[in-house]
Short mmCIF file of C-alpha atoms in Angstrom, two decimals:
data_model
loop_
_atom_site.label_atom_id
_atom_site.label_comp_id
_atom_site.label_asym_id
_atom_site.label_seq_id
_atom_site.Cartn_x
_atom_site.Cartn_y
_atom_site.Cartn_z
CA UNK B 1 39.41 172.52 11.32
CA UNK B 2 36.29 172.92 13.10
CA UNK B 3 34.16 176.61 11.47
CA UNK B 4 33.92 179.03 13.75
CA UNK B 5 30.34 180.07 14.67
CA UNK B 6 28.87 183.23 13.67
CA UNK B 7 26.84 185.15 16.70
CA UNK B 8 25.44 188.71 16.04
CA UNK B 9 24.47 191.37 19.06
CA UNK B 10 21.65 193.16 18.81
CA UNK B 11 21.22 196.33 21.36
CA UNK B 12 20.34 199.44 21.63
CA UNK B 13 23.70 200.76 22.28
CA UNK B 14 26.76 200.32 23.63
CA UNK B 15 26.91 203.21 26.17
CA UNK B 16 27.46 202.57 30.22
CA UNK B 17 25.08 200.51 31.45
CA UNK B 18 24.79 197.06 32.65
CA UNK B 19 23.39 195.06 29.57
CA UNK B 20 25.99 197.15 27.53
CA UNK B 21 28.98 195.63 29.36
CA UNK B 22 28.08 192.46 29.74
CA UNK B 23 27.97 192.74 25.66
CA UNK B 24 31.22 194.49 25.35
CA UNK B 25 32.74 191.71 27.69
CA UNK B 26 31.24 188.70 25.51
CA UNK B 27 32.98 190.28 22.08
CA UNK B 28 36.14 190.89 23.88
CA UNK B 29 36.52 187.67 25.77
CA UNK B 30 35.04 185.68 23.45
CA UNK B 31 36.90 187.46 19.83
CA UNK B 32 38.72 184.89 19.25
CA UNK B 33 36.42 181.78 19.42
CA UNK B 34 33.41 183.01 17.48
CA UNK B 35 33.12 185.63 14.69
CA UNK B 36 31.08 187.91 15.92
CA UNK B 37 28.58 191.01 13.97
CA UNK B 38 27.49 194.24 16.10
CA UNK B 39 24.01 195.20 15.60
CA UNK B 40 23.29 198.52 17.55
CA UNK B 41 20.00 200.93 17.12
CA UNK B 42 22.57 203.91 18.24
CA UNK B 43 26.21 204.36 17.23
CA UNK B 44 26.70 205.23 20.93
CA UNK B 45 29.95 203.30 22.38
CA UNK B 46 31.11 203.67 25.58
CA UNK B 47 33.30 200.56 26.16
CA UNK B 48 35.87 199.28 24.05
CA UNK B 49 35.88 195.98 21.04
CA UNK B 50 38.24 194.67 19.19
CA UNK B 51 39.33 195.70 15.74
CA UNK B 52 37.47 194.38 13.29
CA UNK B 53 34.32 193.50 14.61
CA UNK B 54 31.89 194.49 11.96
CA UNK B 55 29.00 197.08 13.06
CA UNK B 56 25.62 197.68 11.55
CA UNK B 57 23.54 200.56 13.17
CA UNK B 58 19.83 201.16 12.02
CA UNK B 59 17.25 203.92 13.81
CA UNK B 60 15.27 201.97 16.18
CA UNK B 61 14.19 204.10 18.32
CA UNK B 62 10.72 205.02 19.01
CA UNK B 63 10.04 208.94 20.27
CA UNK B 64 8.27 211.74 19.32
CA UNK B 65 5.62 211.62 16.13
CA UNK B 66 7.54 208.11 15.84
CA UNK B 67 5.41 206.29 18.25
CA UNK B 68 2.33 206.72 16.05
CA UNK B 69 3.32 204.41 14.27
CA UNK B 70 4.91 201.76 16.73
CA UNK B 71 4.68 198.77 15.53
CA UNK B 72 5.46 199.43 11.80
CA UNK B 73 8.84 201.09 13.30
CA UNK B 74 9.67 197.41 14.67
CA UNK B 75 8.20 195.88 11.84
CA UNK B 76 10.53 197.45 9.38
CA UNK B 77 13.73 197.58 11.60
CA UNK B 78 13.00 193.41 11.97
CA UNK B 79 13.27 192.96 8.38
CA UNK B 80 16.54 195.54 7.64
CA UNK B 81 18.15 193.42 10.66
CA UNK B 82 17.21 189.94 9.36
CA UNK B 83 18.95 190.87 5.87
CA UNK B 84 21.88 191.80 8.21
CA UNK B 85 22.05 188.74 9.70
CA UNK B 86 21.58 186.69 6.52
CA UNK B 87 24.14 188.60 5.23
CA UNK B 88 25.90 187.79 7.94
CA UNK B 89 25.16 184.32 7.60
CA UNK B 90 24.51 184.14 12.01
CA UNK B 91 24.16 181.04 13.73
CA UNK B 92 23.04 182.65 16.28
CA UNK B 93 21.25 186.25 17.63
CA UNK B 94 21.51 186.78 20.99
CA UNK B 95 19.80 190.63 21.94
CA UNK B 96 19.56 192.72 25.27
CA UNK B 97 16.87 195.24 25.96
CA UNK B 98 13.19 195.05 25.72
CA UNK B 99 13.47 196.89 22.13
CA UNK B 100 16.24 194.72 20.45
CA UNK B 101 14.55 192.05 22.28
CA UNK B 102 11.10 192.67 20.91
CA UNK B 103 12.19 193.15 17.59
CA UNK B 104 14.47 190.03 17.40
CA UNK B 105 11.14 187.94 18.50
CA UNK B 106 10.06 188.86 15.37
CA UNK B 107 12.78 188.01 13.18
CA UNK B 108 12.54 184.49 14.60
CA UNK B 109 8.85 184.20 13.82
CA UNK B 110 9.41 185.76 10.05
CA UNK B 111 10.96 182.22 9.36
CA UNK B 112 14.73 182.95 10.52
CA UNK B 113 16.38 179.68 11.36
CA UNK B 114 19.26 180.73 13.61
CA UNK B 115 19.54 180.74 17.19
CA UNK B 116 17.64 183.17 18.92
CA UNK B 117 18.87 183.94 23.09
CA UNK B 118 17.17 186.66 24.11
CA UNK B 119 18.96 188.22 27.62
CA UNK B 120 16.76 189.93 30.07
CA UNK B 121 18.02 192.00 32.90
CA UNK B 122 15.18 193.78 34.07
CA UNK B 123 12.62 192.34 36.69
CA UNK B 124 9.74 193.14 34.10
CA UNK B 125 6.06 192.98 35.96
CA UNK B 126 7.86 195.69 38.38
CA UNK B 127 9.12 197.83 35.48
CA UNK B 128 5.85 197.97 33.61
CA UNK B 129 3.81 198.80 36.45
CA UNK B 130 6.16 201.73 37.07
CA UNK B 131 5.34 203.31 33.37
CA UNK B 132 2.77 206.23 33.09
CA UNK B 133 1.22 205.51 29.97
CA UNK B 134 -1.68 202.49 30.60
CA UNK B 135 -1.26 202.49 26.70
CA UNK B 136 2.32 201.35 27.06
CA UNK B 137 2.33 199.33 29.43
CA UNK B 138 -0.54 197.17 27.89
CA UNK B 139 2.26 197.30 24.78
CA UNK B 140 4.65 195.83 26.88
CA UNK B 141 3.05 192.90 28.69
CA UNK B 142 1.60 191.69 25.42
CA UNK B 143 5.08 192.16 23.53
CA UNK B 144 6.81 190.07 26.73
CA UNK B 145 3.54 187.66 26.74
CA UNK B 146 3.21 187.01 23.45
CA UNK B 147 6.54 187.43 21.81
CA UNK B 148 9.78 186.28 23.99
CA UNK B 149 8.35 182.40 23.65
CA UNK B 150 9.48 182.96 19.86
CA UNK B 151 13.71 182.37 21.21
CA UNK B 152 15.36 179.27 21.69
CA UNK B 153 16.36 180.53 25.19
CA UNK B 154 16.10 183.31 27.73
CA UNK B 155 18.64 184.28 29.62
CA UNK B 156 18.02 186.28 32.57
CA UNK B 157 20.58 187.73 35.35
CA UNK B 158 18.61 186.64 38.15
CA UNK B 159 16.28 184.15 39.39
CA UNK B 160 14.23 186.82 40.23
CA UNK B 161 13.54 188.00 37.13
CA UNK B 162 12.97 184.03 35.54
CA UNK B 163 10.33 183.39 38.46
CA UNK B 164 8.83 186.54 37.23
CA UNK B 165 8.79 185.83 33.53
CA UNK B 166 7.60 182.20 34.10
CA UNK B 167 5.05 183.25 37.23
CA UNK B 168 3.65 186.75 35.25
CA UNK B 169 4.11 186.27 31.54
CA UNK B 170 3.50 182.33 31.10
CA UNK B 171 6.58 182.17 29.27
CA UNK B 172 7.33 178.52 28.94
CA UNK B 173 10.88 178.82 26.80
CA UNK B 174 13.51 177.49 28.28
CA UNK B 175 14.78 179.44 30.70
CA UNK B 176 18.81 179.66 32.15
CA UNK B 177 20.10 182.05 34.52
CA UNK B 178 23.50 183.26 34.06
CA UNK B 179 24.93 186.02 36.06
CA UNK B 180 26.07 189.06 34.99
CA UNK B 181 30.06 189.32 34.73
CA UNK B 182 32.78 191.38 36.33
CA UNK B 183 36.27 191.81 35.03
CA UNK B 184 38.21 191.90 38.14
CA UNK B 185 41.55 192.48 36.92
CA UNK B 186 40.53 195.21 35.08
CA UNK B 187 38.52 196.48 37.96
CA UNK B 188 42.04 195.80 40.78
CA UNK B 189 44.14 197.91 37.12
CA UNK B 190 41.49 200.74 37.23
CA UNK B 191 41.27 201.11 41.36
CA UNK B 192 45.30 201.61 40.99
CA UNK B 193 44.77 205.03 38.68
CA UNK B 194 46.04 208.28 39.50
CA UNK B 195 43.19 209.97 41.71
CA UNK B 196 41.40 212.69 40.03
CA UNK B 197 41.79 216.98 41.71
CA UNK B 198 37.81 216.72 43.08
CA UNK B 199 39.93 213.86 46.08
CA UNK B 200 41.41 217.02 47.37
CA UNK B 201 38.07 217.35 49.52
CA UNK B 202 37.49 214.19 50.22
CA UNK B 203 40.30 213.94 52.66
CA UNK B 204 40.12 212.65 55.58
CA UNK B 205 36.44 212.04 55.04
CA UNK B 206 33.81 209.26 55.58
CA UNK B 207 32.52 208.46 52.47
CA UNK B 208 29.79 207.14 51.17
CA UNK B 209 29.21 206.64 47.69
CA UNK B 210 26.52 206.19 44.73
CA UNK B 211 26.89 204.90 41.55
CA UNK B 212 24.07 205.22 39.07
CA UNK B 213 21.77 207.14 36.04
CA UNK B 214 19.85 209.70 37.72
CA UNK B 215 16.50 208.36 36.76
CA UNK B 216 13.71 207.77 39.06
CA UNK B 217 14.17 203.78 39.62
CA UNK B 218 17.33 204.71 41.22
CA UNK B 219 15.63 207.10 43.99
CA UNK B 220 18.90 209.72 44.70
CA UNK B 221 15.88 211.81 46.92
CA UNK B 222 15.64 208.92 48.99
CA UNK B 223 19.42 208.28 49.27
CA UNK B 224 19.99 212.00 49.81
CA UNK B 225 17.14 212.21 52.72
CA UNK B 226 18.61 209.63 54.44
CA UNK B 227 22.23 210.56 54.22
CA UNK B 228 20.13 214.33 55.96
CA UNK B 229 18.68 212.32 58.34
CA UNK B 230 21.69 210.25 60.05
CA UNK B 231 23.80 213.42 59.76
CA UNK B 232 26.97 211.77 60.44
CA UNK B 233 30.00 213.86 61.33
CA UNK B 234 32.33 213.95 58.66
CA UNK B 235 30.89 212.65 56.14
CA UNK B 236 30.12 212.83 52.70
CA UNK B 237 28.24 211.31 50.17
CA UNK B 238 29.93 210.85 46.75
CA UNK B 239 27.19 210.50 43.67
CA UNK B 240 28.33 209.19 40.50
CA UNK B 241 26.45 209.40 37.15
CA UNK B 242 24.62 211.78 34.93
CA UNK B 243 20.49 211.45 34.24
CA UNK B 244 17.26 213.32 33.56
CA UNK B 245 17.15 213.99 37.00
CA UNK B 246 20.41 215.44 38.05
CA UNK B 247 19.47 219.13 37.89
CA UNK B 248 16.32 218.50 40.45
CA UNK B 249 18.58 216.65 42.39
CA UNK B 250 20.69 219.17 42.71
CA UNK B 251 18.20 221.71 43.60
CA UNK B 252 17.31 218.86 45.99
CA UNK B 253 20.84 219.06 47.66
CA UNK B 254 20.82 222.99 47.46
CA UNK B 255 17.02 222.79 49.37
CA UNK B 256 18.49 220.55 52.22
CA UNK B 257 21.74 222.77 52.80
CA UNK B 258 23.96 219.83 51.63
CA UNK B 259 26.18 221.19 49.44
CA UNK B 260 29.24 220.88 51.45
CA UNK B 261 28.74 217.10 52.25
CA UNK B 262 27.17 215.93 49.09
CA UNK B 263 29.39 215.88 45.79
CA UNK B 264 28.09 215.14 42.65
CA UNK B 265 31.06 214.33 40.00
CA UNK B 266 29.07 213.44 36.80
CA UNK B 267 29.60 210.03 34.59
CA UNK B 268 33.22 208.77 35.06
CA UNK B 269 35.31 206.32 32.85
CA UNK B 270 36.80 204.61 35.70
CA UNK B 271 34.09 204.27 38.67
CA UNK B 272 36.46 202.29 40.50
CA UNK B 273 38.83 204.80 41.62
CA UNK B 274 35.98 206.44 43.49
CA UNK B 275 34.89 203.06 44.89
CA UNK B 276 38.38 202.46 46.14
CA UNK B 277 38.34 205.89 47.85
CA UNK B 278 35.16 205.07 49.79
CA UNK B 279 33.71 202.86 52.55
CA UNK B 280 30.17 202.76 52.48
CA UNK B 281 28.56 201.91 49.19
CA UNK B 282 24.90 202.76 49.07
CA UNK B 283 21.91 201.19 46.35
CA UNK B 284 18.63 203.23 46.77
CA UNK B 285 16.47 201.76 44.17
CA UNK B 286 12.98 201.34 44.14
CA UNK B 287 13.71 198.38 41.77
CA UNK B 288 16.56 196.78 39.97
CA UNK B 289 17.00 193.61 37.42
CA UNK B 290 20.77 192.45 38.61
CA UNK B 291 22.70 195.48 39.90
CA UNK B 292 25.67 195.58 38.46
CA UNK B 293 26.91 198.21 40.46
CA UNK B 294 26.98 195.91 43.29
CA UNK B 295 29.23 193.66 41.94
CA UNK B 296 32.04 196.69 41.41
CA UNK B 297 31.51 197.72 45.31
CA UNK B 298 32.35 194.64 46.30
CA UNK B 299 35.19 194.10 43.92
CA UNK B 300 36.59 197.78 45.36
CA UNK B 301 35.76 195.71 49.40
CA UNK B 302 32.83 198.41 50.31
CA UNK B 303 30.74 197.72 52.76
CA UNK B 304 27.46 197.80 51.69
CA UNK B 305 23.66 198.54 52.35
CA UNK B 306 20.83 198.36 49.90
CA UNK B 307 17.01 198.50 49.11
CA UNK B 308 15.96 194.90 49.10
CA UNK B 309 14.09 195.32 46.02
CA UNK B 310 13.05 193.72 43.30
CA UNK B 311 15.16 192.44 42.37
CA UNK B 312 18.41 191.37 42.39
CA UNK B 313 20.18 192.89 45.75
CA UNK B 314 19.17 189.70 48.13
CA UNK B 315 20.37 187.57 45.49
CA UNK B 316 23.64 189.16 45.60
CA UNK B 317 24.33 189.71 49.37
CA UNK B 318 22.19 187.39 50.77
CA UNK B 319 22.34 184.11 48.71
CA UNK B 320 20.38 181.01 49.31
CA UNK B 321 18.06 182.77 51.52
CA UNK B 322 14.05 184.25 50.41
CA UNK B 323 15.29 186.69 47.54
CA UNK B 324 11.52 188.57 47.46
CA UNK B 325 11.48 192.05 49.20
CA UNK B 326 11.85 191.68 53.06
CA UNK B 327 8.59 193.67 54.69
CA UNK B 328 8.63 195.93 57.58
CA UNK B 329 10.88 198.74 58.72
CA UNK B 330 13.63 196.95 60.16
CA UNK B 331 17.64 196.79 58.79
CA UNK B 332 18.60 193.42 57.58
CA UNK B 333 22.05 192.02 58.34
CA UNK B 334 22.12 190.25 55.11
CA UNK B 335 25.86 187.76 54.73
CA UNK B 336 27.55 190.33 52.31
CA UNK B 337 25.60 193.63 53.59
CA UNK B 338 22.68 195.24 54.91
CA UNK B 339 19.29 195.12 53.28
CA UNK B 340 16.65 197.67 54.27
CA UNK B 341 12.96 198.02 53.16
CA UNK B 342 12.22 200.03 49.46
CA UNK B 343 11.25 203.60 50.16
CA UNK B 344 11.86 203.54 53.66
CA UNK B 345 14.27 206.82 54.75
CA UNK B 346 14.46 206.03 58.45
CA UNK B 347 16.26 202.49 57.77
CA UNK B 348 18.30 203.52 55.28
CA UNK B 349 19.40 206.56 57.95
CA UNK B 350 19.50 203.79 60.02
CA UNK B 351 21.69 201.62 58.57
CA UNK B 352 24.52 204.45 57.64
CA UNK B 353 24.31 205.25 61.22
CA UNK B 354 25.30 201.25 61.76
CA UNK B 355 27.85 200.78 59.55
CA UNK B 356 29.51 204.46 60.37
CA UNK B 357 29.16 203.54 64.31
CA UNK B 358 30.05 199.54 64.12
CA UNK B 359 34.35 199.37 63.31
CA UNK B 360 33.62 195.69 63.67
CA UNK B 361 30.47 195.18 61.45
CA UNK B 362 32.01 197.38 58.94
CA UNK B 363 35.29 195.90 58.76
CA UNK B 364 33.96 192.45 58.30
CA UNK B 365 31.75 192.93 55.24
CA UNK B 366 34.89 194.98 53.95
CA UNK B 367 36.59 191.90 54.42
CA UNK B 368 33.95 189.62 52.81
CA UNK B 369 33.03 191.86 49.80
CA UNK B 370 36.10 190.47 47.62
CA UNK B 371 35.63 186.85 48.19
CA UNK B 372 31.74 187.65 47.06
CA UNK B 373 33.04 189.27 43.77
CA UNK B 374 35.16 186.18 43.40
CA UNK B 375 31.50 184.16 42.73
CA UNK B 376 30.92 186.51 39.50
CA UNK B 377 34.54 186.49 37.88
CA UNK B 378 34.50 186.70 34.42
CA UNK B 379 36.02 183.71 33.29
CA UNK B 380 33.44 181.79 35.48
CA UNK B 381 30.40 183.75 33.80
CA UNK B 382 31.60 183.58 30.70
CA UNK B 383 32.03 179.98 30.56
CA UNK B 384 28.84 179.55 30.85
CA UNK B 385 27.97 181.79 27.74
CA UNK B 386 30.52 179.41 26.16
CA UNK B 387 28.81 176.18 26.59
CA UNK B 388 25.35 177.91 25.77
CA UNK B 389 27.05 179.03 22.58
CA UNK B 390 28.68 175.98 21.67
CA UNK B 391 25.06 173.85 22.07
#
């Protein structure tokens, strides 16, 4: 009988988030095929793992006084998660985040002989330039530049984000894109759920709805302005999520008189039963890695419109076309939904104005959005984790 393989995770956490669930899914779908070792710089779990997995969690994180001293933080988390993973005995390491991902580089050029895969779901040159601190983002470009060629492989969620690591970093490991997963029978279970008290205003109403941290790549003021601007009758825009920013944005929606027609409901366990109550779903970012978000709206058979940023979005409704940012001010009628410029209010008015107006145009990406989801099934996705695995 053949030994079963032994493959850590190493990430920050396991709270909501994209990276997160694509981890939670590989333990769970995976359990039984590979033993498998937790590695998390938080104990903060938001989805659910089997019984028995064992869990390590060591203080990773870098705020406050802390980030005087940077680099010996990684430098000494690196060597307490090496002894993990010798103690472990791991084949193989396989880490999301730029943190877990930084730090694992460095494990792997200490002289560790397992299999490093490092994921990457974040379009990086557009990240960095988006950071304050000239300081840090000098740290990051040289920690992407310099350290990432240490794994075996990369694995990005989008081409996207491998044209950008091969184009802007130089990185010259070997590179394979692998979607991110949905669970769609869990998804179909979870749209079926009892609907919560907060529907009792939603009746009878046109919704559109948001799903998302309230951070600034996600751009609610944007999303908000525009949902002002088209001032459709009888509608109302659902936002889902917590964030820094969801006390500004509601002042925001206090400012603009919106209270009435925009609902904010906070972080929910089970998205999905909002998504099945809509029929717009909106994405506002001013940048993305491989929205996740997009593949639940069209699992729930939204309709959808979203920035065309970087990047992600065109891969995902528009596929086998140009995936970089389209230019101008014009609305996009992309094969799985509409695309409209970053930043741009009036098109994103615009296009909620379309899809409210046009039965027709609405109905049929309604109609499309499921056999899209169909592409990112789990059992397809994680296949392909299998066979990377298994090399």
């Amino acid at each position: 009988m053949n030994k079963k393989r032994k493959i850590a995770i190493f990430i920050n956490d396991l709270s909501a988030g994209g990276c997160e669930r694509t981890a939670s899914i590989l333990i769970n779908k995976l359990s039984n095929e590979f033993d498998w070792l937790l590695i998390l710089l938080n104990d903060n779990i938001h989805y659910e793992i089997p019984d028995g997995i064992p869990k390590v969690v060591f203080s990773g994180e870098v705020k406050g006084w802390r980030q005087l001293f940077y680099l010996f933080t990684f430098s000494s988390t690196a060597s307490k998660v090496k002894i993990a993973l010798e103690n472990f005995r791991a084949d193989t390491l396989i880490s999301f985040n730029h943190l877990p991902n930084s730090i694992a580089a460095r494990i792997k050029k200490r002289g560790w002989l397992g299999k490093l895969i490092i994921s990457e779901q974040v379009h990086c040159s557009t990240y960095i330039s988006e950071l304050k601190s000239p300081l840090k983002r000098w740290v990051k470009r040289r920690e992407i530049s310099k350290y990432y060629s240490y794994a075996d492989l990369i694995v990005p969620n989008a081409v996207g984000i491998a044209s950008d690591l091969k184009d802007t970093f130089s990185i010259n490991t070997a590179i394979t894109v692998v979607h991110s997963p949905i669970d769609l029978e869990q998804a179909y279970r979870q749209m079926q759920a009892k609907r919560p008290a907060v529907f009792h205003k939603l009746e009878g109403k046109f919704i559109i709805i948001h799903v998302g941290r309230y951070e600034p790549q996600k751009n609610h003021q944007l999303l908000i302005s525009a949902f002002k601007m088209a001032a459709l009758p009888n509608a109302v825009l659902l936002l889902v999520g917590q964030g820094t920013l969801f006390e500004s944005t509601n002042k925001l929606i206090q400012e603009l008189n919106l209270q009435e027609s925009v609902l904010q409901v906070g972080v929910q366990t089970n998205p999905f039963v909002y998504l099945a109550a809509s029929q717009v779903f909106a994405l506002s970012s001013d940048y993305e890695g491989f929205p996740n978000v997009l593949l639940e709206a069209l699992a729930s058979g939204l309709a959808i419109v979203s920035t065309n940023c970087q990047c992600g979005p065109s891969e995902i409704l528009n596929p086998n076309q140009e995936i970089d940012p389209f230019k101008g001010d014009v609305v996009v009628e992309a094969a799985y939904g509409l695309l409209v410029p970053v930043q741009n209010t009036t098109a994103l008015a615009e296009s909620f104005k379309l899809l409210y107006r046009n039965h027709a145009l609405r109905t049929l990406y309604q109609q499309k959005a499921k056999v899209r989801a169909s592409d990112f099934a789990v059992d397809k996705i994680i296949s392909q984790y299998r066979t990377i695995f298994q090399s």
